[in-house]
């Protein structure tokens, strides 16, 4: 036995004294290897409950384990892995002493969808931007923004925050 690069190899004899043997091309057998480059993923658990139709899109997480691929629903992720998912609600309070109606009017000029919320739902004056972000009137000197964190809502909130800060700059520059 010989240990070569951490792999044990069975050494059966000393061939160093023998001459090299060269074969003619006619003495070598031809063979071909075919590899399938297609990858197949199995749907598991909730996604496997219903067989998809041909051409139907299957949405889920692609998980590679060993040399197999599995597509699973977000709710099943904790069952098959040590990963867990959480929903993050974000809130930021901004010092704003201007009129709340003016803020809503300015944001309506910038964003396509700005809708008022009923007072009983929001505990005071509030409106929603793009059905993702809620702007609430907290006091004469503060407003708060609330949203559930995801990439699109985060982009909307960033642009609303920048817009509010620019409105504040315009208000203070005219005073």
PDB file of C-alpha atoms in Angstrom:
ATOM      1  CA  UNK A   1       0.000   0.000   0.000  1.00  0.00           C
ATOM      2  CA  UNK A   2       1.186   3.493  -0.799  1.00  0.00           C
ATOM      3  CA  UNK A   3      -0.344   6.748   0.445  1.00  0.00           C
ATOM      4  CA  UNK A   4      -0.482   9.296  -2.393  1.00  0.00           C
ATOM      5  CA  UNK A   5      -2.071  12.673  -1.632  1.00  0.00           C
ATOM      6  CA  UNK A   6      -4.090  11.170   1.188  1.00  0.00           C
ATOM      7  CA  UNK A   7      -5.471   8.329  -0.978  1.00  0.00           C
ATOM      8  CA  UNK A   8      -4.366   4.783  -0.334  1.00  0.00           C
ATOM      9  CA  UNK A   9      -3.354   3.032  -3.520  1.00  0.00           C
ATOM     10  CA  UNK A  10      -2.678  -0.675  -3.811  1.00  0.00           C
ATOM     11  CA  UNK A  11       0.805  -1.126  -5.199  1.00  0.00           C
ATOM     12  CA  UNK A  12       1.170  -4.576  -6.760  1.00  0.00           C
ATOM     13  CA  UNK A  13       4.650  -4.556  -8.157  1.00  0.00           C
ATOM     14  CA  UNK A  14       7.681  -2.684  -9.327  1.00  0.00           C
ATOM     15  CA  UNK A  15       7.217  -1.727 -12.972  1.00  0.00           C
ATOM     16  CA  UNK A  16      10.021   0.817 -13.089  1.00  0.00           C
ATOM     17  CA  UNK A  17      12.449  -1.646 -14.692  1.00  0.00           C
ATOM     18  CA  UNK A  18      10.129  -2.674 -17.499  1.00  0.00           C
ATOM     19  CA  UNK A  19      10.075  -0.912 -20.823  1.00  0.00           C
ATOM     20  CA  UNK A  20       7.100   1.236 -21.732  1.00  0.00           C
ATOM     21  CA  UNK A  21       4.588  -0.518 -23.926  1.00  0.00           C
ATOM     22  CA  UNK A  22       3.195   1.535 -26.798  1.00  0.00           C
ATOM     23  CA  UNK A  23      -0.030   0.485 -28.461  1.00  0.00           C
ATOM     24  CA  UNK A  24      -1.040   1.125 -32.038  1.00  0.00           C
ATOM     25  CA  UNK A  25      -4.296   2.922 -32.675  1.00  0.00           C
ATOM     26  CA  UNK A  26      -5.726  -0.293 -34.116  1.00  0.00           C
ATOM     27  CA  UNK A  27      -5.200  -2.065 -30.778  1.00  0.00           C
ATOM     28  CA  UNK A  28      -7.224   0.487 -28.786  1.00  0.00           C
ATOM     29  CA  UNK A  29     -10.961   0.000 -28.451  1.00  0.00           C
ATOM     30  CA  UNK A  30     -13.071   3.046 -29.163  1.00  0.00           C
ATOM     31  CA  UNK A  31     -15.815   4.006 -26.780  1.00  0.00           C
ATOM     32  CA  UNK A  32     -18.039   7.027 -26.243  1.00  0.00           C
ATOM     33  CA  UNK A  33     -19.491   8.495 -23.099  1.00  0.00           C
ATOM     34  CA  UNK A  34     -22.745  10.420 -23.173  1.00  0.00           C
ATOM     35  CA  UNK A  35     -23.657  12.845 -20.425  1.00  0.00           C
ATOM     36  CA  UNK A  36     -27.103  14.221 -19.843  1.00  0.00           C
ATOM     37  CA  UNK A  37     -26.779  17.938 -19.136  1.00  0.00           C
ATOM     38  CA  UNK A  38     -30.401  18.273 -18.019  1.00  0.00           C
ATOM     39  CA  UNK A  39     -30.987  18.849 -14.368  1.00  0.00           C
ATOM     40  CA  UNK A  40     -34.094  17.527 -12.711  1.00  0.00           C
ATOM     41  CA  UNK A  41     -35.640  18.884  -9.523  1.00  0.00           C
ATOM     42  CA  UNK A  42     -38.315  17.168  -7.486  1.00  0.00           C
ATOM     43  CA  UNK A  43     -41.152  19.147  -5.981  1.00  0.00           C
ATOM     44  CA  UNK A  44     -41.770  18.129  -2.415  1.00  0.00           C
ATOM     45  CA  UNK A  45     -44.435  18.491   0.232  1.00  0.00           C
ATOM     46  CA  UNK A  46     -46.985  21.241  -0.584  1.00  0.00           C
ATOM     47  CA  UNK A  47     -45.756  21.790  -4.131  1.00  0.00           C
ATOM     48  CA  UNK A  48     -46.033  18.054  -4.829  1.00  0.00           C
ATOM     49  CA  UNK A  49     -49.693  17.858  -3.760  1.00  0.00           C
ATOM     50  CA  UNK A  50     -50.858  18.943  -7.225  1.00  0.00           C
ATOM     51  CA  UNK A  51     -49.222  17.779 -10.444  1.00  0.00           C
ATOM     52  CA  UNK A  52     -48.431  20.819 -12.619  1.00  0.00           C
ATOM     53  CA  UNK A  53     -49.700  20.946 -16.181  1.00  0.00           C
ATOM     54  CA  UNK A  54     -47.259  21.108 -19.089  1.00  0.00           C
ATOM     55  CA  UNK A  55     -45.961  24.670 -19.354  1.00  0.00           C
ATOM     56  CA  UNK A  56     -47.286  25.661 -15.907  1.00  0.00           C
ATOM     57  CA  UNK A  57     -44.872  27.644 -13.739  1.00  0.00           C
ATOM     58  CA  UNK A  58     -43.912  26.210 -10.361  1.00  0.00           C
ATOM     59  CA  UNK A  59     -42.761  28.780  -7.804  1.00  0.00           C
ATOM     60  CA  UNK A  60     -40.685  27.898  -4.778  1.00  0.00           C
ATOM     61  CA  UNK A  61     -37.168  27.633  -3.419  1.00  0.00           C
ATOM     62  CA  UNK A  62     -34.597  25.515  -5.214  1.00  0.00           C
ATOM     63  CA  UNK A  63     -32.566  23.569  -2.681  1.00  0.00           C
ATOM     64  CA  UNK A  64     -29.486  21.559  -3.667  1.00  0.00           C
ATOM     65  CA  UNK A  65     -28.615  18.765  -1.279  1.00  0.00           C
ATOM     66  CA  UNK A  66     -25.794  16.388  -2.229  1.00  0.00           C
ATOM     67  CA  UNK A  67     -26.388  15.963  -5.973  1.00  0.00           C
ATOM     68  CA  UNK A  68     -30.180  16.278  -5.923  1.00  0.00           C
ATOM     69  CA  UNK A  69     -32.359  19.315  -6.451  1.00  0.00           C
ATOM     70  CA  UNK A  70     -35.655  19.933  -4.699  1.00  0.00           C
ATOM     71  CA  UNK A  71     -38.213  22.702  -5.127  1.00  0.00           C
ATOM     72  CA  UNK A  72     -40.195  23.498  -2.017  1.00  0.00           C
ATOM     73  CA  UNK A  73     -42.650  26.100  -0.795  1.00  0.00           C
ATOM     74  CA  UNK A  74     -41.480  28.778   1.606  1.00  0.00           C
ATOM     75  CA  UNK A  75     -43.638  27.276   4.369  1.00  0.00           C
ATOM     76  CA  UNK A  76     -41.836  23.928   4.025  1.00  0.00           C
ATOM     77  CA  UNK A  77     -38.326  25.388   4.254  1.00  0.00           C
ATOM     78  CA  UNK A  78     -38.008  24.855   8.019  1.00  0.00           C
ATOM     79  CA  UNK A  79     -39.040  21.197   7.679  1.00  0.00           C
ATOM     80  CA  UNK A  80     -36.232  20.263   5.267  1.00  0.00           C
ATOM     81  CA  UNK A  81     -33.494  22.614   6.444  1.00  0.00           C
ATOM     82  CA  UNK A  82     -32.282  24.451   9.498  1.00  0.00           C
ATOM     83  CA  UNK A  83     -33.409  27.745   7.966  1.00  0.00           C
ATOM     84  CA  UNK A  84     -36.403  29.664   9.229  1.00  0.00           C
ATOM     85  CA  UNK A  85     -38.315  32.591   7.815  1.00  0.00           C
ATOM     86  CA  UNK A  86     -39.629  35.665   9.569  1.00  0.00           C
ATOM     87  CA  UNK A  87     -41.676  38.681   8.583  1.00  0.00           C
ATOM     88  CA  UNK A  88     -40.118  41.950   9.623  1.00  0.00           C
ATOM     89  CA  UNK A  89     -42.276  45.004  10.217  1.00  0.00           C
ATOM     90  CA  UNK A  90     -40.380  48.255  10.056  1.00  0.00           C
ATOM     91  CA  UNK A  91     -41.250  51.643  11.486  1.00  0.00           C
ATOM     92  CA  UNK A  92     -39.496  54.973  11.316  1.00  0.00           C
ATOM     93  CA  UNK A  93     -40.550  58.227  12.955  1.00  0.00           C
ATOM     94  CA  UNK A  94     -39.594  61.469  11.217  1.00  0.00           C
ATOM     95  CA  UNK A  95     -39.717  64.956  12.679  1.00  0.00           C
ATOM     96  CA  UNK A  96     -42.250  66.775  10.485  1.00  0.00           C
ATOM     97  CA  UNK A  97     -43.954  69.964  11.578  1.00  0.00           C
ATOM     98  CA  UNK A  98     -45.664  70.827   8.303  1.00  0.00           C
ATOM     99  CA  UNK A  99     -49.312  70.249   7.427  1.00  0.00           C
ATOM    100  CA  UNK A 100     -50.170  66.581   6.974  1.00  0.00           C
ATOM    101  CA  UNK A 101     -52.463  67.407   4.031  1.00  0.00           C
ATOM    102  CA  UNK A 102     -49.601  69.176   2.241  1.00  0.00           C
ATOM    103  CA  UNK A 103     -47.404  66.099   2.687  1.00  0.00           C
ATOM    104  CA  UNK A 104     -50.122  63.857   1.230  1.00  0.00           C
ATOM    105  CA  UNK A 105     -50.637  66.257  -1.688  1.00  0.00           C
ATOM    106  CA  UNK A 106     -46.903  66.370  -2.481  1.00  0.00           C
ATOM    107  CA  UNK A 107     -46.571  62.570  -2.310  1.00  0.00           C
ATOM    108  CA  UNK A 108     -49.597  62.224  -4.629  1.00  0.00           C
ATOM    109  CA  UNK A 109     -47.703  64.336  -7.161  1.00  0.00           C
ATOM    110  CA  UNK A 110     -44.718  61.982  -6.964  1.00  0.00           C
ATOM    111  CA  UNK A 111     -46.313  58.526  -6.543  1.00  0.00           C
ATOM    112  CA  UNK A 112     -49.112  56.932  -8.570  1.00  0.00           C
ATOM    113  CA  UNK A 113     -51.025  55.378  -5.712  1.00  0.00           C
ATOM    114  CA  UNK A 114     -51.652  57.361  -2.505  1.00  0.00           C
ATOM    115  CA  UNK A 115     -54.892  56.400  -0.749  1.00  0.00           C
ATOM    116  CA  UNK A 116     -56.396  57.684   2.508  1.00  0.00           C
ATOM    117  CA  UNK A 117     -57.075  55.192   5.286  1.00  0.00           C
ATOM    118  CA  UNK A 118     -60.176  55.343   7.490  1.00  0.00           C
ATOM    119  CA  UNK A 119     -59.504  56.913  10.907  1.00  0.00           C
ATOM    120  CA  UNK A 120     -60.728  53.850  12.819  1.00  0.00           C
ATOM    121  CA  UNK A 121     -58.273  51.590  10.946  1.00  0.00           C
ATOM    122  CA  UNK A 122     -55.238  53.794  11.499  1.00  0.00           C
ATOM    123  CA  UNK A 123     -56.052  55.567  14.814  1.00  0.00           C
ATOM    124  CA  UNK A 124     -55.763  59.026  13.273  1.00  0.00           C
ATOM    125  CA  UNK A 125     -55.021  60.587   9.892  1.00  0.00           C
ATOM    126  CA  UNK A 126     -53.065  58.222   7.664  1.00  0.00           C
ATOM    127  CA  UNK A 127     -52.576  57.217   4.064  1.00  0.00           C
ATOM    128  CA  UNK A 128     -51.049  54.316   2.193  1.00  0.00           C
ATOM    129  CA  UNK A 129     -48.493  54.597  -0.626  1.00  0.00           C
ATOM    130  CA  UNK A 130     -48.530  51.860  -3.301  1.00  0.00           C
ATOM    131  CA  UNK A 131     -50.483  49.563  -0.946  1.00  0.00           C
ATOM    132  CA  UNK A 132     -47.206  48.837   0.856  1.00  0.00           C
ATOM    133  CA  UNK A 133     -46.318  51.762   3.104  1.00  0.00           C
ATOM    134  CA  UNK A 134     -48.499  53.510   5.679  1.00  0.00           C
ATOM    135  CA  UNK A 135     -47.768  57.134   6.618  1.00  0.00           C
ATOM    136  CA  UNK A 136     -49.400  58.109   9.957  1.00  0.00           C
ATOM    137  CA  UNK A 137     -49.813  61.465  11.637  1.00  0.00           C
ATOM    138  CA  UNK A 138     -48.450  60.923  15.166  1.00  0.00           C
ATOM    139  CA  UNK A 139     -48.367  64.499  16.527  1.00  0.00           C
ATOM    140  CA  UNK A 140     -47.870  68.090  15.404  1.00  0.00           C
ATOM    141  CA  UNK A 141     -44.140  67.431  15.183  1.00  0.00           C
ATOM    142  CA  UNK A 142     -43.907  63.774  14.071  1.00  0.00           C
ATOM    143  CA  UNK A 143     -45.086  61.368  11.411  1.00  0.00           C
ATOM    144  CA  UNK A 144     -44.368  57.656  11.259  1.00  0.00           C
ATOM    145  CA  UNK A 145     -43.929  55.267   8.374  1.00  0.00           C
ATOM    146  CA  UNK A 146     -44.835  51.567   8.712  1.00  0.00           C
ATOM    147  CA  UNK A 147     -44.165  48.753   6.241  1.00  0.00           C
ATOM    148  CA  UNK A 148     -43.558  45.025   6.062  1.00  0.00           C
ATOM    149  CA  UNK A 149     -40.008  44.460   4.917  1.00  0.00           C
ATOM    150  CA  UNK A 150     -39.439  43.066   1.431  1.00  0.00           C
ATOM    151  CA  UNK A 151     -37.314  44.403  -1.444  1.00  0.00           C
ATOM    152  CA  UNK A 152     -40.125  46.360  -3.144  1.00  0.00           C
ATOM    153  CA  UNK A 153     -41.563  47.814   0.078  1.00  0.00           C
ATOM    154  CA  UNK A 154     -38.068  48.828   1.146  1.00  0.00           C
ATOM    155  CA  UNK A 155     -37.549  50.680  -2.149  1.00  0.00           C
ATOM    156  CA  UNK A 156     -40.916  52.437  -1.779  1.00  0.00           C
ATOM    157  CA  UNK A 157     -40.117  53.410   1.813  1.00  0.00           C
ATOM    158  CA  UNK A 158     -36.670  54.719   0.842  1.00  0.00           C
ATOM    159  CA  UNK A 159     -38.141  56.888  -1.899  1.00  0.00           C
ATOM    160  CA  UNK A 160     -40.927  58.187   0.386  1.00  0.00           C
ATOM    161  CA  UNK A 161     -38.400  59.029   3.123  1.00  0.00           C
ATOM    162  CA  UNK A 162     -36.218  60.908   0.619  1.00  0.00           C
ATOM    163  CA  UNK A 163     -39.291  62.726  -0.700  1.00  0.00           C
ATOM    164  CA  UNK A 164     -40.345  63.735   2.824  1.00  0.00           C
ATOM    165  CA  UNK A 165     -36.852  64.999   3.597  1.00  0.00           C
ATOM    166  CA  UNK A 166     -36.818  67.021   0.352  1.00  0.00           C
ATOM    167  CA  UNK A 167     -40.241  68.478   1.241  1.00  0.00           C
ATOM    168  CA  UNK A 168     -38.831  69.437   4.660  1.00  0.00           C
ATOM    169  CA  UNK A 169     -35.871  71.143   2.975  1.00  0.00           C
ATOM    170  CA  UNK A 170     -38.245  73.087   0.705  1.00  0.00           C
ATOM    171  CA  UNK A 171     -40.441  74.111   3.646  1.00  0.00           C
ATOM    172  CA  UNK A 172     -37.487  75.320   5.729  1.00  0.00           C
ATOM    173  CA  UNK A 173     -35.862  77.167   2.811  1.00  0.00           C
ATOM    174  CA  UNK A 174     -39.037  79.215   2.205  1.00  0.00           C
ATOM    175  CA  UNK A 175     -39.440  80.126   5.905  1.00  0.00           C
TER     176      UNK A 175
END
